[in-house]
Tab-separated table of C-alpha atoms in Angstrom:
chain	number	residue	atom	x	y	z
A	1288	MET	CA	114.347	112.938	-137.715
A	1289	ASN	CA	117.614	114.365	-137.699
A	1290	ILE	CA	119.724	112.861	-135.026
A	1291	SER	CA	120.796	116.279	-133.490
A	1292	TYR	CA	117.662	117.501	-132.347
A	1293	LEU	CA	117.333	114.670	-130.025
A	1294	PHE	CA	119.661	116.634	-128.329
A	1295	VAL	CA	118.645	120.139	-128.892
A	1296	GLY	CA	115.127	119.761	-129.072
A	1297	SER	CA	112.418	120.115	-131.051
A	1298	VAL	CA	108.925	120.734	-132.553
A	1299	ALA	CA	106.278	119.503	-134.706
A	1300	VAL	CA	103.676	121.584	-136.040
A	1301	SER	CA	101.190	121.899	-138.541
A	1302	VAL	CA	100.482	123.940	-141.182
A	1303	THR	CA	97.547	124.445	-144.183
A	1304	TYR	CA	98.092	124.622	-147.340
A	1305	ASP	CA	96.596	128.663	-147.748
A	1306	HIS	CA	99.708	128.772	-145.380
A	1307	ILE	CA	102.508	126.708	-146.303
A	1308	ALA	CA	103.402	128.915	-149.252
A	1309	SER	CA	104.054	131.790	-146.771
A	1310	LEU	CA	105.276	129.659	-143.987
A	1311	LEU	CA	108.327	128.038	-146.020
A	1312	ASN	CA	109.013	132.080	-147.183
A	1313	LEU	CA	109.715	133.273	-144.008
A	1314	CYS	CA	111.720	130.129	-143.087
A	1315	MET	CA	114.139	130.729	-146.167
A	1316	TYR	CA	114.612	134.521	-145.624
A	1317	TYR	CA	114.872	134.055	-141.920
A	1318	CYS	CA	117.227	130.898	-142.487
A	1319	ILE	CA	114.979	128.484	-140.408
A	1320	PRO	CA	116.106	124.925	-141.137
A	1321	TYR	CA	113.141	122.689	-141.002
A	1322	THR	CA	112.328	118.557	-141.913
A	1323	ASP	CA	109.773	116.158	-141.320
A	1324	PHE	CA	108.320	118.119	-144.538
A	1325	THR	CA	104.895	115.665	-145.037
A	1326	PRO	CA	102.339	116.451	-146.151
A	1327	LYS	CA	98.177	115.545	-145.071
A	1328	GLU	CA	95.208	115.803	-146.160
A	1329	ASP	CA	94.668	119.130	-145.462
A	1330	CYS	CA	97.933	120.680	-143.760
A	1331	VAL	CA	101.658	120.318	-144.060
A	1332	THR	CA	103.577	118.588	-140.784
A	1333	LEU	CA	106.934	120.008	-140.315
A	1334	ARG	CA	109.663	119.823	-137.480
A	1335	PHE	CA	111.484	122.302	-136.786
A	1336	ARG	CA	114.714	123.119	-133.811
A	1337	LEU	CA	113.202	124.503	-130.601
A	1338	SER	CA	115.594	127.013	-130.711
A	1339	ALA	CA	114.437	128.230	-134.193
A	1340	MET	CA	110.738	127.989	-133.035
A	1341	ARG	CA	111.221	130.708	-130.982
A	1342	LYS	CA	112.488	132.923	-133.934
A	1343	LEU	CA	109.691	131.611	-136.267
A	1344	LYS	CA	106.957	131.810	-133.402
A	1345	LYS	CA	107.573	135.539	-133.610
A	1346	VAL	CA	107.449	136.446	-137.280
A	1347	CYS	CA	104.730	133.929	-137.867
A	1348	SER	CA	102.699	136.327	-135.534
A	1349	GLU	CA	103.554	139.442	-137.080
A	1350	ARG	CA	102.627	137.982	-140.779
A	1351	GLY	CA	100.233	136.482	-139.622
A	1352	VAL	CA	101.115	133.001	-140.582
A	1353	ILE	CA	98.851	130.197	-138.335
A	1354	TYR	CA	100.156	126.956	-137.294
A	1355	THR	CA	99.869	124.964	-134.539
A	1356	VAL	CA	102.427	122.963	-132.211
A	1357	LEU	CA	101.650	119.101	-132.484
A	1358	ASP	CA	104.507	117.233	-130.553
A	1359	TYR	CA	108.264	118.577	-128.340
A	1360	LYS	CA	110.584	116.327	-128.695
A	1361	GLY	CA	114.012	116.390	-126.906
A	1362	LEU	CA	116.264	115.986	-124.345
A	1363	PRO	CA	114.818	119.495	-123.478
A	1364	ALA	CA	111.429	118.466	-123.849
A	1365	PHE	CA	111.917	115.168	-121.177
A	1366	LEU	CA	113.833	117.904	-118.475
A	1367	GLU	CA	111.152	120.109	-119.319
A	1368	ARG	CA	108.464	117.762	-118.606
A	1369	TYR	CA	110.593	116.741	-115.358
A	1370	LYS	CA	111.828	119.663	-114.198
A	1371	TYR	CA	109.747	119.464	-110.486
A	1372	ARG	CA	110.739	115.768	-109.868
A	1373	TRP	CA	114.259	116.293	-108.233
A	1374	GLY	CA	114.701	112.810	-106.862
A	1375	ILE	CA	115.449	111.864	-109.847
A	1376	ALA	CA	117.925	113.869	-110.931
A	1377	VAL	CA	119.705	113.666	-107.718
A	1378	GLY	CA	119.192	109.580	-107.931
A	1379	ILE	CA	121.083	109.742	-111.345
A	1380	ILE	CA	123.737	112.249	-109.763
A	1381	CYS	CA	123.884	110.070	-106.994
A	1382	ALA	CA	124.541	106.989	-109.019
A	1383	ALA	CA	127.062	108.852	-111.116
A	1384	THR	CA	129.104	110.108	-108.557
A	1385	LEU	CA	128.908	106.372	-106.831
A	1386	VAL	CA	129.846	104.497	-110.194
A	1387	PHE	CA	133.060	106.950	-110.680
A	1388	LEU	CA	134.217	106.775	-106.655
A	1389	SER	CA	133.832	102.917	-106.399
A	1390	GLY	CA	136.558	102.974	-109.953
A	1391	CYS	CA	138.534	104.329	-106.466
A	1392	PHE	CA	138.236	101.806	-103.996
A	1393	ILE	CA	139.665	97.823	-103.637
A	1394	TRP	CA	136.654	95.790	-104.064
A	1395	ASP	CA	138.051	92.557	-104.188
A	1396	ILE	CA	142.238	91.087	-102.789
A	1397	ARG	CA	142.892	87.078	-104.881
A	1398	VAL	CA	146.100	85.373	-103.354
A	1399	THR	CA	147.210	83.446	-105.427
A	1400	GLY	CA	150.524	81.105	-104.775
A	1401	ASN	CA	149.871	79.776	-101.364
A	1402	GLU	CA	150.446	76.691	-100.022
A	1403	ASN	CA	150.479	76.450	-96.169
A	1404	ILE	CA	149.514	80.045	-95.544
A	1405	THR	CA	146.216	80.573	-95.615
A	1406	SER	CA	144.509	83.808	-98.296
A	1407	ALA	CA	142.715	84.885	-94.889
A	1408	GLU	CA	146.430	85.349	-93.450
A	1409	VAL	CA	147.973	86.993	-96.212
A	1410	ILE	CA	145.277	89.538	-96.562
A	1411	GLU	CA	145.126	90.536	-92.687
A	1412	LEU	CA	148.986	90.924	-92.920
A	1413	LEU	CA	148.446	93.374	-95.699
A	1414	ASP	CA	145.675	95.103	-93.491
A	1415	GLY	CA	148.762	95.273	-91.151
A	1416	TYR	CA	150.003	97.689	-93.741
A	1417	GLY	CA	146.518	99.971	-94.614
A	1418	PHE	CA	146.301	97.996	-97.583
A	1419	SER	CA	142.436	95.847	-97.333
A	1420	VAL	CA	139.359	96.006	-99.087
A	1421	GLY	CA	137.596	99.611	-99.186
A	1422	THR	CA	141.644	100.727	-99.140
A	1423	TYR	CA	141.775	104.085	-101.839
A	1424	ILE	CA	143.576	103.254	-105.447
A	1425	PRO	CA	145.225	106.106	-105.879
A	1426	SER	CA	147.396	106.053	-102.501
A	1427	VAL	CA	148.800	102.877	-102.560
A	1428	ASN	CA	152.040	102.456	-103.236
A	1429	THR	CA	152.267	98.789	-103.890
A	1430	ASP	CA	155.989	98.745	-104.601
A	1431	LYS	CA	156.671	100.000	-100.706
A	1432	LEU	CA	154.034	97.790	-99.956
A	1433	GLU	CA	155.500	94.564	-101.660
A	1434	ASN	CA	158.762	95.938	-99.948
A	1435	LYS	CA	157.528	96.595	-96.500
A	1436	LEU	CA	155.775	92.549	-96.322
A	1437	LEU	CA	159.088	91.729	-97.033
A	1438	ILE	CA	160.799	92.759	-94.587
A	1439	ASP	CA	158.394	91.927	-92.093
A	1440	SER	CA	157.247	89.118	-92.854
A	1441	ARG	CA	159.583	85.425	-92.528
A	1442	SER	CA	157.043	83.791	-94.240
A	1443	ILE	CA	157.196	85.446	-98.018
A	1444	SER	CA	159.728	85.256	-100.160
A	1445	TRP	CA	158.714	86.999	-102.312
A	1446	ILE	CA	155.082	88.933	-103.465
A	1447	SER	CA	153.883	91.242	-105.853
A	1448	VAL	CA	149.990	92.864	-105.433
A	1449	ASN	CA	148.554	94.097	-109.246
A	1450	ILE	CA	145.642	96.474	-109.132
A	1451	VAL	CA	143.556	95.124	-111.945
A	1452	GLY	CA	140.706	97.291	-111.737
A	1453	THR	CA	139.464	97.248	-108.193
A	1454	VAL	CA	140.552	93.824	-108.027
A	1455	ALA	CA	144.092	93.047	-106.158
A	1456	GLU	CA	146.020	90.329	-107.557
A	1457	VAL	CA	147.928	89.324	-104.592
A	1458	GLN	CA	150.741	85.929	-105.766
A	1459	ILE	CA	153.105	85.494	-103.267
A	1460	ARG	CA	155.366	82.610	-102.523
A	1461	GLU	CA	156.286	81.515	-99.463
A	1462	TYR	CA	159.377	81.246	-97.479
A	1463	SER	CA	160.781	77.194	-97.326
A	1464	GLU	CA	163.499	76.610	-94.881
A	1465	PRO	CA	165.632	74.245	-96.897
A	1466	LYS	CA	164.380	70.805	-94.868
A	1467	ILE	CA	167.696	68.350	-94.058
A	1468	GLU	CA	166.295	65.036	-92.753
A	1469	GLU	CA	166.883	62.780	-89.631
A	1470	THR	CA	167.745	59.933	-91.601
A	1471	ALA	CA	170.575	61.445	-93.233
A	1472	LEU	CA	172.721	62.063	-89.923
A	1473	LYS	CA	172.035	58.644	-89.044
A	1474	PRO	CA	175.368	56.366	-89.864
A	1475	ALA	CA	174.956	53.500	-92.572
A	1476	ASN	CA	176.039	50.781	-94.264
A	1477	LEU	CA	176.077	49.972	-98.454
A	1478	VAL	CA	174.294	46.165	-99.131
A	1479	ALA	CA	174.504	44.854	-101.620
A	1480	LYS	CA	170.445	44.062	-102.585
A	1481	LYS	CA	171.304	41.889	-105.067
A	1482	SER	CA	173.749	38.617	-106.140
A	1483	GLY	CA	176.327	39.918	-108.803
A	1484	VAL	CA	180.061	40.165	-109.904
A	1485	VAL	CA	181.592	44.186	-108.948
A	1486	GLU	CA	182.463	45.563	-111.612
A	1487	GLU	CA	183.483	49.034	-110.327
A	1488	VAL	CA	183.170	51.135	-106.958
A	1489	ARG	CA	182.423	55.035	-106.644
A	1490	ILE	CA	182.419	55.388	-103.240
A	1491	PHE	CA	182.392	58.729	-101.487
A	1492	ARG	CA	182.125	58.242	-98.646
A	1493	GLY	CA	183.012	55.032	-95.971
A	1494	LYS	CA	184.812	52.211	-96.291
A	1495	VAL	CA	185.245	49.851	-99.040
A	1496	MET	CA	184.750	46.428	-98.357
A	1497	VAL	CA	184.896	44.117	-102.467
A	1498	LYS	CA	187.135	44.425	-104.567
A	1499	PRO	CA	186.992	44.336	-108.740
A	1500	TYR	CA	185.421	41.538	-109.762
A	1501	GLN	CA	184.698	40.289	-106.527
A	1502	TYR	CA	181.069	37.817	-106.466
A	1503	VAL	CA	179.178	38.951	-103.545
A	1504	GLU	CA	174.632	37.966	-102.407
A	1505	LYS	CA	172.635	39.294	-102.011
A	1506	GLY	CA	173.042	41.246	-98.588
A	1507	THR	CA	176.782	41.316	-98.479
A	1508	LEU	CA	178.648	44.526	-96.752
A	1509	LEU	CA	179.806	45.901	-99.816
A	1510	VAL	CA	180.478	49.501	-98.222
A	1511	SER	CA	181.020	50.192	-94.550
A	1512	GLY	CA	179.918	52.961	-92.621
A	1513	ILE	CA	182.259	52.420	-89.352
A	1514	TYR	CA	185.717	53.666	-89.293
A	1515	ASP	CA	188.519	51.247	-87.055
A	1516	SER	CA	191.215	53.445	-85.217
A	1517	GLU	CA	193.394	53.035	-82.796
A	1518	ARG	CA	194.289	56.496	-81.974
A	1519	VAL	CA	190.465	57.491	-81.744
A	1520	GLY	CA	188.619	54.643	-81.498
A	1521	PHE	CA	185.272	53.917	-83.586
A	1522	ARG	CA	183.632	56.399	-85.853
A	1523	TYR	CA	180.715	56.496	-87.703
A	1524	THR	CA	179.756	57.626	-91.322
A	1525	ARG	CA	176.596	57.196	-93.090
A	1526	ALA	CA	177.801	54.935	-95.924
A	1527	SER	CA	177.746	57.148	-99.416
A	1528	GLY	CA	178.369	55.499	-103.405
A	1529	ALA	CA	177.377	52.947	-106.187
A	1530	VAL	CA	178.836	49.723	-106.740
A	1531	MET	CA	178.377	48.838	-109.781
A	1532	ALA	CA	178.137	44.872	-110.738
A	1533	ARG	CA	177.107	42.190	-113.483
A	1534	THR	CA	173.924	40.744	-112.291
A	1535	THR	CA	171.659	38.578	-114.105
A	1536	ASN	CA	167.841	39.169	-113.903
A	1537	GLU	CA	164.945	37.168	-114.899
A	1538	TYR	CA	161.752	38.208	-116.483
A	1539	TYR	CA	158.800	36.293	-116.767
A	1540	VAL	CA	155.938	37.308	-119.522
A	1541	GLU	CA	152.545	35.274	-119.740
A	1542	ILE	CA	149.792	36.186	-121.734
A	1543	PRO	CA	146.515	34.052	-122.189
A	1544	TYR	CA	144.349	32.989	-125.489
A	1545	GLU	CA	141.152	33.570	-123.474
A	1546	TYR	CA	140.626	37.428	-122.287
A	1547	GLU	CA	138.266	39.644	-120.696
A	1548	ASP	CA	137.226	41.891	-123.232
A	1549	ILE	CA	134.924	45.597	-123.440
A	1550	ARG	CA	132.179	45.385	-126.002
A	1551	TYR	CA	130.303	48.743	-126.605
A	1552	THR	CA	126.579	47.654	-126.930
A	1553	GLY	CA	126.199	51.197	-128.438
A	1554	GLU	CA	124.101	53.612	-125.648
A	1555	GLU	CA	125.518	56.767	-125.296
A	1556	TYR	CA	124.501	58.589	-122.354
A	1557	CYS	CA	124.982	62.404	-121.753
A	1558	ASP	CA	124.537	65.112	-118.895
A	1559	LYS	CA	125.154	69.076	-120.020
A	1560	TYR	CA	126.407	71.785	-117.771
A	1561	LEU	CA	127.030	75.309	-118.073
A	1562	ASN	CA	129.984	76.845	-115.888
A	1563	PHE	CA	129.932	80.200	-115.152
A	1564	PHE	CA	133.243	80.691	-113.131
A	1565	ASP	CA	133.473	78.174	-110.272
A	1566	PHE	CA	129.628	78.163	-110.593
A	1567	SER	CA	127.945	74.568	-112.312
A	1568	ILE	CA	125.105	73.521	-113.221
A	1569	ASN	CA	123.299	70.577	-114.646
A	1570	ILE	CA	120.846	72.080	-117.500
A	1571	SER	CA	120.319	68.039	-118.361
A	1572	LYS	CA	117.400	65.483	-117.090
A	1573	ASN	CA	118.591	62.638	-115.099
A	1574	SER	CA	120.617	60.942	-117.434
A	1575	GLY	CA	120.044	56.838	-116.212
A	1576	LYS	CA	123.351	55.608	-116.475
A	1577	GLU	CA	122.676	53.778	-113.134
A	1578	GLY	CA	124.259	50.515	-113.471
A	1579	VAL	CA	126.500	50.719	-116.254
A	1580	LEU	CA	129.213	50.040	-116.940
A	1581	TYR	CA	130.810	52.962	-119.206
A	1582	ASP	CA	133.615	55.013	-120.481
A	1583	LYS	CA	133.374	59.012	-119.643
A	1584	ILE	CA	134.211	61.479	-122.528
A	1585	ASP	CA	134.675	65.131	-121.268
A	1586	ILE	CA	134.746	67.932	-123.137
A	1587	VAL	CA	134.201	71.602	-122.412
A	1588	GLU	CA	133.395	74.270	-124.551
A	1589	ASN	CA	134.256	78.021	-123.368
A	1590	CYS	CA	131.332	80.382	-124.685
A	1591	SER	CA	133.722	83.178	-126.456
A	1592	LEU	CA	132.132	85.998	-128.331
A	1593	PHE	CA	134.924	86.596	-130.649
A	1594	GLU	CA	137.685	84.380	-132.374
A	1595	GLY	CA	140.990	84.449	-128.589
A	1596	LEU	CA	138.233	85.757	-126.472
A	1597	GLN	CA	137.310	84.320	-123.405
A	1598	THR	CA	133.883	84.257	-121.565
A	1599	PRO	CA	133.357	82.714	-117.560
A	1600	LEU	CA	130.862	80.953	-119.811
A	1601	GLU	CA	131.759	77.031	-120.351
A	1602	THR	CA	129.637	74.104	-121.950
A	1603	HIS	CA	130.410	70.938	-119.944
A	1604	THR	CA	129.267	67.804	-121.947
A	1605	VAL	CA	130.321	65.070	-120.266
A	1606	ARG	CA	129.077	61.428	-122.409
A	1607	TYR	CA	129.173	58.212	-121.759
A	1608	LEU	CA	129.973	55.416	-123.820
A	1609	ALA	CA	128.114	52.179	-122.555
A	1610	TYR	CA	130.082	48.871	-122.546
A	1611	GLU	CA	129.909	45.106	-121.271
A	1612	LYS	CA	132.114	42.735	-120.699
A	1613	VAL	CA	132.410	39.512	-122.820
A	1614	GLN	CA	134.893	36.798	-122.936
A	1615	ALA	CA	137.441	37.025	-126.045
A	1616	ILE	CA	139.883	34.379	-127.364
A	1617	ARG	CA	143.488	35.973	-129.046
A	1618	THR	CA	145.321	34.351	-131.734
A	1619	ALA	CA	149.064	32.888	-131.038
A	1620	GLU	CA	150.380	35.298	-133.181
A	1621	GLU	CA	148.482	38.325	-131.173
A	1622	ALA	CA	149.314	36.470	-127.830
A	1623	GLU	CA	152.632	36.942	-129.005
A	1624	ALA	CA	152.815	40.133	-130.390
A	1625	LEU	CA	151.915	41.046	-127.020
A	1626	ALA	CA	154.291	39.233	-124.864
A	1627	TYR	CA	156.866	41.070	-126.416
A	1628	TYR	CA	155.646	44.079	-126.763
A	1629	GLU	CA	155.105	43.720	-122.747
A	1630	LEU	CA	158.770	42.193	-122.811
A	1631	SER	CA	160.129	45.336	-124.400
A	1632	GLU	CA	158.721	47.736	-121.493
A	1633	LEU	CA	159.794	45.724	-118.563
A	1634	LEU	CA	163.039	45.874	-120.410
A	1635	GLY	CA	162.694	49.429	-120.648
A	1636	GLU	CA	162.020	50.272	-116.863
A	1637	ALA	CA	165.040	48.306	-116.231
A	1638	ALA	CA	167.517	49.528	-118.549
A	1639	GLU	CA	166.841	52.747	-116.438
A	1640	ASP	CA	168.800	51.879	-113.687
A	1641	SER	CA	171.235	49.778	-115.662
A	1642	VAL	CA	173.040	48.786	-118.835
A	1643	ILE	CA	172.483	45.946	-120.578
A	1644	ILE	CA	174.721	44.051	-121.800
A	1645	ARG	CA	173.151	40.524	-123.406
A	1646	LYS	CA	169.472	39.106	-123.201
A	1647	THR	CA	168.368	35.756	-123.821
A	1648	ILE	CA	164.609	35.277	-124.212
A	1649	THR	CA	162.624	31.838	-125.048
A	1650	PRO	CA	159.270	31.665	-126.424
A	1651	LYS	CA	157.038	28.974	-125.350
A	1652	VAL	CA	153.925	27.830	-127.200
A	1653	GLY	CA	151.623	26.845	-124.513
A	1654	GLU	CA	147.895	25.093	-124.937
A	1655	ASP	CA	145.920	27.604	-123.179
A	1656	SER	CA	149.277	30.358	-122.979
A	1657	PHE	CA	151.523	31.964	-125.107
A	1658	SER	CA	154.981	33.007	-122.819
A	1659	LEU	CA	158.551	34.301	-122.684
A	1660	TYR	CA	161.080	33.827	-120.752
A	1661	CYS	CA	163.887	36.555	-120.834
A	1662	VAL	CA	167.248	36.184	-118.836
A	1663	VAL	CA	169.224	39.850	-118.830
A	1664	THR	CA	172.477	40.504	-117.940
A	1665	ALA	CA	173.506	43.437	-116.672
A	1666	ILE	CA	175.618	45.905	-115.573
A	1667	GLU	CA	173.638	47.950	-112.224
A	1668	ASP	CA	174.274	50.096	-109.464
A	1669	ILE	CA	173.605	46.997	-106.832
A	1670	ALA	CA	174.673	49.106	-103.434
A	1671	LYS	CA	171.901	49.880	-101.473
A	1672	LEU	CA	171.669	51.938	-97.723
A	1673	SER	CA	171.246	49.659	-94.415
A	1674	GLU	CA	171.657	51.914	-91.231
A	1675	PHE	CA	172.093	51.088	-87.607
A	1676	GLU	CA	171.638	52.069	-84.492
A	1677	VAL	CA	174.451	53.059	-82.520
A	1678	ASP	CA	174.660	52.797	-78.804
A	1679	MET	CA	176.857	56.216	-77.771
A	1680	GLY	CA	176.670	55.645	-74.713
A	1681	ALA	CA	178.911	51.811	-74.797
A	1682	GLY	CA	181.586	53.978	-76.196
B	873	MET	CA	100.817	147.158	-177.343
B	874	SER	CA	103.882	147.784	-174.623
B	875	LYS	CA	102.239	144.082	-173.392
B	876	ASN	CA	103.681	143.208	-176.452
B	877	ASN	CA	106.887	144.550	-176.447
B	878	ASN	CA	107.656	144.020	-172.518
B	879	LYS	CA	106.923	140.282	-173.846
B	880	ASN	CA	109.385	140.940	-176.628
B	881	SER	CA	112.050	142.005	-174.040
B	882	LYS	CA	111.320	138.584	-172.000
B	883	GLU	CA	111.944	136.225	-174.593
B	884	SER	CA	114.964	138.276	-176.422
B	885	ARG	CA	118.324	137.753	-174.230
B	886	GLY	CA	119.405	140.373	-172.518
B	887	PHE	CA	123.003	141.927	-172.780
B	888	PHE	CA	124.141	139.386	-169.799
B	889	GLU	CA	122.590	137.149	-170.973
B	890	PHE	CA	124.203	137.586	-174.480
B	891	LEU	CA	127.735	138.205	-173.298
B	892	ALA	CA	127.870	134.668	-171.372
B	893	ALA	CA	126.694	133.543	-174.130
B	894	LYS	CA	129.382	135.061	-176.467
B	895	THR	CA	131.831	134.147	-173.470
B	896	ALA	CA	131.056	130.469	-172.811
B	897	LEU	CA	130.408	131.034	-169.199
B	898	PRO	CA	126.990	129.590	-167.463
B	899	SER	CA	124.049	131.977	-168.068
B	900	ASP	CA	123.253	131.426	-164.272
B	901	ALA	CA	126.703	132.744	-162.937
B	902	LEU	CA	127.167	136.036	-164.917
B	903	ALA	CA	123.361	137.190	-165.756
B	904	GLY	CA	122.154	135.604	-162.758
B	905	GLU	CA	119.765	133.194	-163.913
B	906	PHE	CA	117.851	130.329	-162.597
B	907	ARG	CA	119.361	126.602	-162.212
B	908	ILE	CA	117.182	123.476	-162.704
B	909	GLU	CA	118.354	119.894	-162.141
B	910	MET	CA	116.772	116.793	-162.118
B	911	ARG	CA	117.803	114.219	-161.101
B	912	GLY	CA	115.555	110.835	-161.914
B	913	ARG	CA	111.656	112.286	-161.997
B	914	HIS	CA	111.535	112.086	-158.505
B	915	THR	CA	114.305	115.202	-157.467
B	916	LEU	CA	114.830	118.150	-158.781
B	917	PHE	CA	116.305	121.492	-157.976
B	918	LEU	CA	115.676	125.188	-157.890
B	919	GLN	CA	118.424	127.599	-157.702
B	920	GLY	CA	117.137	130.843	-157.656
B	921	CYS	CA	113.822	130.694	-156.355
B	922	ARG	CA	113.045	134.036	-155.217
B	923	ARG	CA	109.643	132.435	-153.164
B	924	ILE	CA	107.427	130.149	-153.279
B	925	LEU	CA	103.463	131.116	-154.740
B	926	LYS	CA	102.098	128.001	-154.396
B	927	TYR	CA	102.242	124.692	-152.798
B	928	SER	CA	99.836	121.646	-153.112
B	929	PRO	CA	101.085	117.404	-153.178
B	930	GLU	CA	99.894	117.578	-157.182
B	931	GLU	CA	101.676	121.296	-158.274
B	932	MET	CA	104.613	123.590	-156.180
B	933	CYS	CA	104.924	127.561	-158.676
B	934	MET	CA	107.935	129.245	-157.222
B	935	ALA	CA	109.028	132.473	-158.464
B	936	ALA	CA	112.327	132.724	-160.527
B	937	LYS	CA	113.846	136.063	-162.246
B	938	GLY	CA	111.007	137.552	-163.973
B	939	PHE	CA	109.640	134.243	-164.323
B	940	SER	CA	107.335	131.216	-162.207
B	941	VAL	CA	107.769	127.593	-162.719
B	942	SER	CA	105.500	125.986	-162.071
B	943	ILE	CA	105.737	122.022	-160.937
B	944	THR	CA	103.369	119.638	-161.066
B	945	GLY	CA	103.474	115.827	-160.293
B	946	LYS	CA	102.294	113.880	-157.553
B	947	GLY	CA	103.029	113.775	-153.715
B	948	LEU	CA	105.525	116.919	-154.107
B	949	ILE	CA	107.286	118.148	-150.752
B	950	CYS	CA	109.342	120.553	-150.253
B	951	SER	CA	112.368	118.544	-148.660
B	952	THR	CA	114.593	121.821	-148.619
B	953	TYR	CA	114.674	125.069	-149.134
B	954	HIS	CA	117.742	127.534	-147.970
B	955	ASP	CA	119.625	129.939	-149.577
B	956	GLY	CA	117.769	130.490	-152.587
B	957	THR	CA	117.927	126.676	-153.797
B	958	VAL	CA	114.301	124.347	-153.089
B	959	THR	CA	114.832	120.365	-153.176
B	960	VAL	CA	110.829	119.448	-154.181
B	961	ASP	CA	110.768	115.956	-154.575
B	962	GLY	CA	107.778	113.446	-155.694
B	963	PHE	CA	106.710	111.759	-158.739
B	964	ILE	CA	107.047	115.162	-161.108
B	965	VAL	CA	105.278	115.134	-164.529
B	966	GLY	CA	105.775	118.465	-165.781
B	967	VAL	CA	107.713	121.558	-166.142
B	968	ASN	CA	106.369	125.220	-166.360
B	969	PHE	CA	107.234	128.147	-167.077
B	970	ASP	CA	105.169	131.279	-166.716
B	971	GLU	CA	104.905	135.011	-166.781
B	972	ARG	CA	102.747	136.108	-163.866
B	973	GLU	CA	102.331	139.408	-162.391
B	974	GLY	CA	104.605	139.839	-159.184
B	975	ALA	CA	106.357	136.745	-159.530
B	976	ASP	CA	110.621	139.400	-158.664
B	977	GLU	CA	108.553	140.412	-155.192
B	978	ILE	CA	109.991	138.916	-152.241
């Protein structure tokens, strides 16, 4: 059937073989289109447009062509059938109106970027400026709202209100006052945190108490936070700076030949979850992994319809690979390689704050282990803050 | 005698048909002749149909200019009939031309 007939309405008629030729001639003569010409055993069925049927009815009665109406189809027939059921029409109109109007109001406010202020506080703050759930979207001037809120609020340093559909996405940055630590105001000395030979002194504040090439022990006063003056007496400050010294550090790494290793048993357990937004549903049976040592692998896959189009539906698979602990023995070569690796890791960490100028490594192959003894000479900052209390009343 | 003369006149070419042949113009355009077009054995177009004389799924007769065209076959249907053009679908077995009384009447 022609799809346009669904909208304009159609009527199916049946005509006997005696009258079909006359009916077709009338159709041609009066330009009445038809479709679905179907010959049956004793008649032929055709389908006409509802509007054309009115004309056909008139000319057929004039020429004595007999036909039988079989059915009415299409939108006009549907409306005709339900024309006395006003409730359906009213319901459809109300639903359409609600759908249209619902797009004009804020349905949800989502706040992001807040750490100390709660989302409820931000929403309440916005409510004070006439912006809340249910606000008429065309009446919202987001620029004005943002500016007003920034001027009046002390806790928010930046805000952006983006209306996406019927959801308002509010991004904020909280205002944080620069904090001055109380400890930064206390007077302090710089003392040596380890022994060494002073190479260079870089002082920003305080009185230098050591000289280059001077050997200092751990705990020696390097920079004093007290100024002694005959005119104004004692003054206190928080000494600051760096004292670079040549130090000697020792590192010791020991790798035993016998160690505890893990061996996978081949058993694997699996849990499957279905995530929808923040909701997660376990769709697998109990994996029965209780009391078993395992490594855990999480695999999250998004159920995207097309490439690049993400959906809120995800499958979350958790694989548990069971293992057991076993005693293992490594060779001397393996132990040596591991020892050098661990030593390099230690030296790498030490080199972050110092410059290594010499190192001496002494390997030792024992019966049960392989060990490395390393002596490193480096230049590093040995100054360490040492605060002290001042009794102001005594002065 | 008069009937034979009439028959002879229909079998012989008319002026416009003669002119169309001489000027290499299509006779359906110049002389108003009917035109039949077949696509395979399942679709037939007849242009210049004046009326449908008879219809059944086995035979369909149509009046054209001075003749009647009879199409025989199986499961014949008159898919469209508009502006003098008939589309006949179905398995076509034969096309015959008859001279019938009243074929020109509409």
